[in-house]
mmCIF file of C-alpha atoms in Angstrom:
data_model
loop_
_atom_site.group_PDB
_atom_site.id
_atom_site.type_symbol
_atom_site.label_atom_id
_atom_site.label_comp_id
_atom_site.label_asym_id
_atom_site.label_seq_id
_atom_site.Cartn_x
_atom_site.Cartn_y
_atom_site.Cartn_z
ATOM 1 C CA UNK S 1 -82.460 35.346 52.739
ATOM 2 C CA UNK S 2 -80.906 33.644 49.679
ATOM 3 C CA UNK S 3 -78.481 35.509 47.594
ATOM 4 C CA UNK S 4 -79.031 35.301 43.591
ATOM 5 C CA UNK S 5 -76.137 36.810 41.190
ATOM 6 C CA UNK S 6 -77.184 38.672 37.954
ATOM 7 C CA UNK S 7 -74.704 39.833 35.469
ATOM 8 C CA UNK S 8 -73.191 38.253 32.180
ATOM 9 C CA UNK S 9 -74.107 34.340 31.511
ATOM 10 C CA UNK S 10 -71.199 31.955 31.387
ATOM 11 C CA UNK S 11 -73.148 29.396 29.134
ATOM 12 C CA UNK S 12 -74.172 26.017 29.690
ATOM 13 C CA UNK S 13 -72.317 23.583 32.032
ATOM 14 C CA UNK S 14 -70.515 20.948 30.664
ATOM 15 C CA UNK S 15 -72.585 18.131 31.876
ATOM 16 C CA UNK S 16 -69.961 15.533 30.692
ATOM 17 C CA UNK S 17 -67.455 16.504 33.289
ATOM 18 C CA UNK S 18 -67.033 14.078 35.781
ATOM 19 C CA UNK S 19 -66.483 14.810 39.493
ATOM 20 C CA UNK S 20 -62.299 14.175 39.261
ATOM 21 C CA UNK S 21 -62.424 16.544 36.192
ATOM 22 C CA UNK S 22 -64.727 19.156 38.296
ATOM 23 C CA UNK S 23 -62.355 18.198 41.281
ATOM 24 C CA UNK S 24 -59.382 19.574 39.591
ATOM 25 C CA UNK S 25 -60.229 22.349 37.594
ATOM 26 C CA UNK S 26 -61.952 24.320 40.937
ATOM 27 C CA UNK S 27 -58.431 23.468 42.523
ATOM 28 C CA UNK S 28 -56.702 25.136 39.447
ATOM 29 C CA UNK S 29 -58.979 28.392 39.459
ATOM 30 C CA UNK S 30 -59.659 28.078 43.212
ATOM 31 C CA UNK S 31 -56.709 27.553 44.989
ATOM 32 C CA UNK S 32 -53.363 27.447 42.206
ATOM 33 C CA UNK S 33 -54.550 30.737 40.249
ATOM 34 C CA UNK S 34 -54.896 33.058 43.626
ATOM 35 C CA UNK S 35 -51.884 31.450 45.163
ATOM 36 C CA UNK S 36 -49.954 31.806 42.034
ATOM 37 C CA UNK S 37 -51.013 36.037 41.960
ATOM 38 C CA UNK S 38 -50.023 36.004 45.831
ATOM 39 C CA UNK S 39 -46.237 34.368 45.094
ATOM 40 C CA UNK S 40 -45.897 37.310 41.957
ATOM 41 C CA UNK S 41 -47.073 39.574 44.690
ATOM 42 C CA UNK S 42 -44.680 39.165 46.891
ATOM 43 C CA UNK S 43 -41.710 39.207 44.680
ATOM 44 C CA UNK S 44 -42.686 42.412 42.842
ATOM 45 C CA UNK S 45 -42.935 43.821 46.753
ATOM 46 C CA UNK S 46 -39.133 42.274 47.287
ATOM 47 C CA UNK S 47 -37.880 43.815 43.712
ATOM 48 C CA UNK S 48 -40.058 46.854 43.899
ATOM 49 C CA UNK S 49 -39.969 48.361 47.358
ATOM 50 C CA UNK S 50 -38.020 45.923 49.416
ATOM 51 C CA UNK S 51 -34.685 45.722 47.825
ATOM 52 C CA UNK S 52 -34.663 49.069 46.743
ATOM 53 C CA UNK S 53 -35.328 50.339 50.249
ATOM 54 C CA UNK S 54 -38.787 52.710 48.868
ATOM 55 C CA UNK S 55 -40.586 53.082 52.552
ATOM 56 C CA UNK S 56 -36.827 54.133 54.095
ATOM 57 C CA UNK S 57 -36.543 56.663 51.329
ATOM 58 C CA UNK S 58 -39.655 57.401 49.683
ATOM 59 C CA UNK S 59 -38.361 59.831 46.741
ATOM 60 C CA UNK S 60 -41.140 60.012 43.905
ATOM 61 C CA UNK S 61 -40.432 57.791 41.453
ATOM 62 C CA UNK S 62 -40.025 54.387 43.128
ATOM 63 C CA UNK S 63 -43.036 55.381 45.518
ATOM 64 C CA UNK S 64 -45.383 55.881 42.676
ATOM 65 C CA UNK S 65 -43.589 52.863 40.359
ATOM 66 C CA UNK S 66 -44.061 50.474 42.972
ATOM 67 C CA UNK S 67 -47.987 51.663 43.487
ATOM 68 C CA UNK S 68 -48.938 51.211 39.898
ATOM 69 C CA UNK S 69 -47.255 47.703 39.439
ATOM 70 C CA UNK S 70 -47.439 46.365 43.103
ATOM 71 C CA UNK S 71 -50.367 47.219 44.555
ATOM 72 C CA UNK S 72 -52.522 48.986 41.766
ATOM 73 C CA UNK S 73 -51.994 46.211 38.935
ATOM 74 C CA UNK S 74 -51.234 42.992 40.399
ATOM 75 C CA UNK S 75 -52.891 44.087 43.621
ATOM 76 C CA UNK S 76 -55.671 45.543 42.382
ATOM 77 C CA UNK S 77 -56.609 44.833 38.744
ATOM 78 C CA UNK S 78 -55.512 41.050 38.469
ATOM 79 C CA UNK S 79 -57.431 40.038 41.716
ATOM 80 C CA UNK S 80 -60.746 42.144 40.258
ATOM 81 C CA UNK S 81 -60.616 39.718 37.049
ATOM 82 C CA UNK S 82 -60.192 36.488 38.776
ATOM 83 C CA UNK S 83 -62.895 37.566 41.275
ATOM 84 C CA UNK S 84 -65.607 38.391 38.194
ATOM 85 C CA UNK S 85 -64.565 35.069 37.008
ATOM 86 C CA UNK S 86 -65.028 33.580 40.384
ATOM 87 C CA UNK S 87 -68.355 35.694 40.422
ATOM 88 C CA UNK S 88 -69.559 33.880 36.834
ATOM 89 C CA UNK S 89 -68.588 30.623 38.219
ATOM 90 C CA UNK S 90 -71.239 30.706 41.098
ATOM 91 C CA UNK S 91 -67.879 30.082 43.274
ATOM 92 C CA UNK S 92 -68.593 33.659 45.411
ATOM 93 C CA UNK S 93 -70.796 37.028 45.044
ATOM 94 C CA UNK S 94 -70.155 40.369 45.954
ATOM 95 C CA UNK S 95 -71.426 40.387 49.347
ATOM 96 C CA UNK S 96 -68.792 37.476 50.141
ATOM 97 C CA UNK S 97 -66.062 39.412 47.935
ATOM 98 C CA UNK S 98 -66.468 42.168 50.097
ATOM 99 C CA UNK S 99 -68.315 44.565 47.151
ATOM 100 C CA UNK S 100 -71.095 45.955 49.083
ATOM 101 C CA UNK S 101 -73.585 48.611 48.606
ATOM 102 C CA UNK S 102 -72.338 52.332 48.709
ATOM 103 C CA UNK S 103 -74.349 53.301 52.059
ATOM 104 C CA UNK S 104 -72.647 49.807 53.580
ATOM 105 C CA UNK S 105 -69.113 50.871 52.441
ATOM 106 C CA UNK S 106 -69.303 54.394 53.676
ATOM 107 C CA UNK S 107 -71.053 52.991 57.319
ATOM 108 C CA UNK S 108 -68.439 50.490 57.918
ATOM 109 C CA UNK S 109 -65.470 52.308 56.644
ATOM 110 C CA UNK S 110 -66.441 55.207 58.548
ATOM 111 C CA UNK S 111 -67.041 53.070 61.613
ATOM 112 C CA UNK S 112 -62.859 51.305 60.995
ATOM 113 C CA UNK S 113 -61.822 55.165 60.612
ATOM 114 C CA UNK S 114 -63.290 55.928 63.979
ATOM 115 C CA UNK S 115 -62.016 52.553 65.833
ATOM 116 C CA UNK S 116 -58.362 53.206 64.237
ATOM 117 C CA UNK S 117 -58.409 57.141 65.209
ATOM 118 C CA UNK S 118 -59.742 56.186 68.840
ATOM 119 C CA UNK S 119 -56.703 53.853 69.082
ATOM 120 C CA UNK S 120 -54.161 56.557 67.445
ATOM 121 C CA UNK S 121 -55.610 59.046 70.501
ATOM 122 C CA UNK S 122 -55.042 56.155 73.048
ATOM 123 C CA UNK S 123 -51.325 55.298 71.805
ATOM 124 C CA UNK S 124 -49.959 56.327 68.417
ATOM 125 C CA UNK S 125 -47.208 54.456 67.166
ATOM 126 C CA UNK S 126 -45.600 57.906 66.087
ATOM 127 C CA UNK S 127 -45.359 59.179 69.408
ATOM 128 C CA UNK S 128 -47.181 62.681 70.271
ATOM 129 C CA UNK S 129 -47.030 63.384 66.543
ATOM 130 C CA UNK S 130 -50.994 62.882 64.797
ATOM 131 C CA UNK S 131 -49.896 64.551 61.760
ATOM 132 C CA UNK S 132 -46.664 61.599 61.678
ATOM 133 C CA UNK S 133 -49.189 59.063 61.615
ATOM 134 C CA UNK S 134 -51.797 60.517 59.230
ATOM 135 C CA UNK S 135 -48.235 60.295 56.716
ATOM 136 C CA UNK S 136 -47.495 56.879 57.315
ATOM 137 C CA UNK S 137 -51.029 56.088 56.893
ATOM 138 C CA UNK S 138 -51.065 57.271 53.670
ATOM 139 C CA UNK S 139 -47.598 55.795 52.683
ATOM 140 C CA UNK S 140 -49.047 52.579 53.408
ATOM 141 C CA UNK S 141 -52.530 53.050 52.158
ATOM 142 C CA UNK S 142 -51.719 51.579 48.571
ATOM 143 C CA UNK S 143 -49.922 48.350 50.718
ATOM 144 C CA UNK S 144 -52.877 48.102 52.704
ATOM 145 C CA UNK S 145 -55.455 47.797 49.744
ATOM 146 C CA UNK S 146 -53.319 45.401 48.196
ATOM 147 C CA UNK S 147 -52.899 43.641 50.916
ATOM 148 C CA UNK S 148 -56.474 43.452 51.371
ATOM 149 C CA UNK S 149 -57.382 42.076 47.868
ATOM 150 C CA UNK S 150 -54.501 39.894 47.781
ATOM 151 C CA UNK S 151 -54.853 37.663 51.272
ATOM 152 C CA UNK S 152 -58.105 38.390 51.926
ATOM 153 C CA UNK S 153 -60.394 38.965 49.076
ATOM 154 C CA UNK S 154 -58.392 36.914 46.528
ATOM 155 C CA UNK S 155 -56.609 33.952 48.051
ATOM 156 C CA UNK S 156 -59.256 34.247 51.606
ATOM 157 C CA UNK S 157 -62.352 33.974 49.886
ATOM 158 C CA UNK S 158 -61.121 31.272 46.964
ATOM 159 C CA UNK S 159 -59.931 29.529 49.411
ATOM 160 C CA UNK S 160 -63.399 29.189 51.653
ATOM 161 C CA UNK S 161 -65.406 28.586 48.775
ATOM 162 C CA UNK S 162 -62.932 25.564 47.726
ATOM 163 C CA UNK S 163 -63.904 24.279 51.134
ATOM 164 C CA UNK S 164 -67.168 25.197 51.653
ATOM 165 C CA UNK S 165 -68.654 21.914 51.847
ATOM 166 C CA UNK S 166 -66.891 20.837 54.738
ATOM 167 C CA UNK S 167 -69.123 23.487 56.939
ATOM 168 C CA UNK S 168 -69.063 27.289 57.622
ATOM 169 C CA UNK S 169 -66.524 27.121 60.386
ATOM 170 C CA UNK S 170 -63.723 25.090 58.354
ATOM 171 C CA UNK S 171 -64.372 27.375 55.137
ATOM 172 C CA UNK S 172 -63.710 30.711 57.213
ATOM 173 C CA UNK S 173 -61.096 29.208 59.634
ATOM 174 C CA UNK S 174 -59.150 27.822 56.233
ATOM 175 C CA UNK S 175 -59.264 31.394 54.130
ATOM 176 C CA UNK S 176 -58.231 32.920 57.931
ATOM 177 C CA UNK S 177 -55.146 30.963 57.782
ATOM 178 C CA UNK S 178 -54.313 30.834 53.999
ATOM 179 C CA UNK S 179 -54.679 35.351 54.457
ATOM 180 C CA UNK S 180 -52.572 35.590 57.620
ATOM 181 C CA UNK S 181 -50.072 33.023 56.165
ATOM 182 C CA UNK S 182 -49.197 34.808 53.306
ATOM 183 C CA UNK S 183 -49.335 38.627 54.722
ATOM 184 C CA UNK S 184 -46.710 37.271 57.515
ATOM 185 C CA UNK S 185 -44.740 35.894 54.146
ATOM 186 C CA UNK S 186 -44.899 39.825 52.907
ATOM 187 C CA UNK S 187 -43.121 40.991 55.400
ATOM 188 C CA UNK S 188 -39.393 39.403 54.719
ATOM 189 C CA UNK S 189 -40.199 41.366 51.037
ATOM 190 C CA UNK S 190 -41.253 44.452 52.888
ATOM 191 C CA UNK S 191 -38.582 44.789 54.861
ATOM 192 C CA UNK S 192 -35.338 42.344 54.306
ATOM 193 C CA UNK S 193 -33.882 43.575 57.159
ATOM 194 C CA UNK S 194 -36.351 43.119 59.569
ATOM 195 C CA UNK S 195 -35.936 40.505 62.505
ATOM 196 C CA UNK S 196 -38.329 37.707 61.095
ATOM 197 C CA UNK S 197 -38.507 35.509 64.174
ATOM 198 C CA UNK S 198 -40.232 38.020 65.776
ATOM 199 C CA UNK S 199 -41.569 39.938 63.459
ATOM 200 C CA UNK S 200 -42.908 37.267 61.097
ATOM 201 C CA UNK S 201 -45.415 35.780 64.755
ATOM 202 C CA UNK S 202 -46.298 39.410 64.616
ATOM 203 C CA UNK S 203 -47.433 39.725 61.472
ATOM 204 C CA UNK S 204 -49.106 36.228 61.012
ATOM 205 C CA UNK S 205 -50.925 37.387 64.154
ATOM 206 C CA UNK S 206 -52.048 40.897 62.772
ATOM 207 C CA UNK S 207 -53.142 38.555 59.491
ATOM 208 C CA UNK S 208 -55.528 36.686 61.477
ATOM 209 C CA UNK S 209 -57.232 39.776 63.329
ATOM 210 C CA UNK S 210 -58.063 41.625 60.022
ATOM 211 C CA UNK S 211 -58.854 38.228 58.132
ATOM 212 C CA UNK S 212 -61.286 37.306 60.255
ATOM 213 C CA UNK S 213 -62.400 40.823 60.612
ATOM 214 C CA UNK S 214 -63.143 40.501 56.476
ATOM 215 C CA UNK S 215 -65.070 37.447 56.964
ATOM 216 C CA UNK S 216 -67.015 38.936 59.525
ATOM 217 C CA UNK S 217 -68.026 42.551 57.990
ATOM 218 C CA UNK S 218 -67.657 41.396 54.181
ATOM 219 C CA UNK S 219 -66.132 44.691 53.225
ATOM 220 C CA UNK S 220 -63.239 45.879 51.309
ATOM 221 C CA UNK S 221 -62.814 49.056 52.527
ATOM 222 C CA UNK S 222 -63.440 48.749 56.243
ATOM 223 C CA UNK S 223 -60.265 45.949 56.175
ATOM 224 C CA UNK S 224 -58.827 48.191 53.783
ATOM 225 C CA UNK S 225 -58.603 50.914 56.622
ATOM 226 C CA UNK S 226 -58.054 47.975 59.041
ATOM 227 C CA UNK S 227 -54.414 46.524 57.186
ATOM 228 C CA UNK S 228 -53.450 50.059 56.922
ATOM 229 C CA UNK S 229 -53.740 51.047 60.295
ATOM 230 C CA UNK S 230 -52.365 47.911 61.441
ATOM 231 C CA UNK S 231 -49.278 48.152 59.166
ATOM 232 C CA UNK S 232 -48.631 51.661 60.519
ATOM 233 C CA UNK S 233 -48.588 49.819 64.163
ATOM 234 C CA UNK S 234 -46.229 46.736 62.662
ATOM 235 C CA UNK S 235 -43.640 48.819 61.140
ATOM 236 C CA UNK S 236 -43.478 51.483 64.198
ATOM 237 C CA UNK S 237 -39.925 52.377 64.535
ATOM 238 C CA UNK S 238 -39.071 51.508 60.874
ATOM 239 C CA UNK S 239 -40.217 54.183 58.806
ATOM 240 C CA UNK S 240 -38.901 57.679 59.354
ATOM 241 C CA UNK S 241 -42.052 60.049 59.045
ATOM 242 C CA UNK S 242 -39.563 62.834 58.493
ATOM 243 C CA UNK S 243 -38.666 61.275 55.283
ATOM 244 C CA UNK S 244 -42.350 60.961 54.229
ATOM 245 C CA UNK S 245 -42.987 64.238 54.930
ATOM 246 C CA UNK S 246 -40.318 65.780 52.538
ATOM 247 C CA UNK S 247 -42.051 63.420 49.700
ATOM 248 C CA UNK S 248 -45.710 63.992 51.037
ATOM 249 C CA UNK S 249 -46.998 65.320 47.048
ATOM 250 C CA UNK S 250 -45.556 62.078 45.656
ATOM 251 C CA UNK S 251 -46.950 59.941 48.668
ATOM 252 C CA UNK S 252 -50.736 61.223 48.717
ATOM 253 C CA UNK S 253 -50.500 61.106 44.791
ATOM 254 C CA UNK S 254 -49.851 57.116 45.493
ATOM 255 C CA UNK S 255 -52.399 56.791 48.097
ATOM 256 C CA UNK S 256 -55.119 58.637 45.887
ATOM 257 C CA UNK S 257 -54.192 56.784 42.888
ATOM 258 C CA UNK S 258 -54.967 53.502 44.823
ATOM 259 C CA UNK S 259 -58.284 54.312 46.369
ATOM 260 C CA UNK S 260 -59.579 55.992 43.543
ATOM 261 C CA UNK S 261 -58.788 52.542 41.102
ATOM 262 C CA UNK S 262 -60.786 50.764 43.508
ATOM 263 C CA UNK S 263 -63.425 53.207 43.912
ATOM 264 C CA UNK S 264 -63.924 53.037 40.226
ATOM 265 C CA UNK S 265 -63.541 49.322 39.973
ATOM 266 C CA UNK S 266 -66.506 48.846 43.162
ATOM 267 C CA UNK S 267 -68.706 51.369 40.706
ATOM 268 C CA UNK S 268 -67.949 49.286 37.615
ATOM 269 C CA UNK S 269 -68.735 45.838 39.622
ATOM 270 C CA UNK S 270 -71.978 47.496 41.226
ATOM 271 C CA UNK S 271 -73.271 48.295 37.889
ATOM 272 C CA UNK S 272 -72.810 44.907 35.679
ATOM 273 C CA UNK S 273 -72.327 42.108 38.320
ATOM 274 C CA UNK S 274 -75.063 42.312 41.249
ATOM 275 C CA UNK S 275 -75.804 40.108 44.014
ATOM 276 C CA UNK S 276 -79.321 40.755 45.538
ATOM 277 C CA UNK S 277 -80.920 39.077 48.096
ATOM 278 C CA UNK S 278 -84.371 37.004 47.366
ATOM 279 C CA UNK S 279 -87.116 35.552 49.413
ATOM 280 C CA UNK S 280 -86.438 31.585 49.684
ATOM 281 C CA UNK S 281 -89.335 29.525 48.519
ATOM 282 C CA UNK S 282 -91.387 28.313 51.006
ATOM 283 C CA UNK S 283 -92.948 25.792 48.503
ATOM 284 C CA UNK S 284 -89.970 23.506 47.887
#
């Protein structure tokens, strides 16, 4: 099947750009533009949450400060408007953006839930404790969106269709290591302290599993529940889920806030920027 996008027109193309001038403006929007979001990223996780220590001592304020800048606006909101501009381009649809039809979303996440549960009942990072690790699953549910839409929707899938010429392989192996690259760069902002040697092969590693689990199921929300589950696994021995707990109001607040922006922004996509899938013609 081919895949057509509907939504707003962009206008004509200009036909007198040449292929240097075509050359450098999809590097600008393709591959400066998402890399540019995923540096501001990072240093609003260092100045936001990092530095001032917000997973060690989660008191309200900070918790839901750093959610609404960090991973709800520039993690969230910015990525959505390059994407629809990525979408208008022809440069990616929804399917490959990881926007996918509500039954999709709610069989796949559903099916990540299950896979990361089964794994919490074989060994959970927080010990004996299941209600420890629901908490630190929902501290780090706004990080793991964000972290989503950043490395993998954002800079991932810019970065395939920049090289998408080159064959299917190269374009997913490339946004693969662009979207483990720069989660493994996160986690010096995360956590300043941390030993990065060891930590940072960890990381890059954990980057590559759920970046290539993106490119392979296409959906936000499954990798979504994928980074999240994986961050609570990282950062075992880290975070104090006694110190979640006594800020549990403020920390589901942050993680409702975060899935419900993207729930709204999948309903606004769904409704004004569709990709459906057509018969190819048989008579070319």
């Amino acid at each position: 099947m081919k895949y057509r996008e509907t939504g707003r027109k962009t206008g004509p193309a200009r036909q007198s750009a040449g292929p240097r001038d075509r050359m450098q403006t999809a590097t600008g929007r393709l591959i400066l533009l998402p890399l540019i979001l995923s540096g501001a990223w990072i240093l609003e996780i260092f100045f936001l949450q990092g530095w001032p220590r917000v997973f060690l001592h989660p008191e309200p304020f900070g918790l839901l400060f750093y959610t609404l800048m960090t991973c709800i606006f520039i993690g969230i909101l910015v990525p959505v408007l390059l994407m629809r501009q990525a979408f208008l381009r022809g440069d990616a649809n929804m399917h490959q953006l990881g926007f996918r039809s509500v039954r999709r979303t709610l069989l796949m996440a559903g099916l990540t839930v299950l896979i990361v549960w089964v794994a919490v009942v074989l060994q959970n990072p927080a010990g004996t404790d299941r209600i420890a690790f629901l908490s630190l699953f929902l501290l780090l549910l706004p990080t793991g969106i964000a972290s989503a839409m950043v490395c993998c929707v954002l800079a991932g899938t810019h970065v395939q269709a920049f090289v998408r010429e080159r064959g299917a392989l190269v374009a997913i192996l490339a946004g693969t290591a662009v979207s483990a690259l720069l989660f493994a760069l996160s986690l010096p902002a995360h956590f300043p302290d941390a030993e990065i040697p060891v930590s940072f092969l960890r990381f890059l590693s954990a980057g590559a599993l759920f970046a290539l689990f993106f490119f392979a199921v296409r959906d936000v929300w499954a990798v979504s529940v994928a980074v999240t589950g994986i961050l609570v696994w990282l950062t075992a021995g880290w975070l104090d889920p006694a110190q979640v707990f006594l800020q549990y109001p403020a920390v589901f607040a942050a993680a409702l806030i975060s899935a419900g922006t993207l729930a709204a922004l999948q309903w606004h996509l769904s409704r004004h920027y569709v990709t459906i899938a057509v018969p190819a013609d048989r008579s070319l």
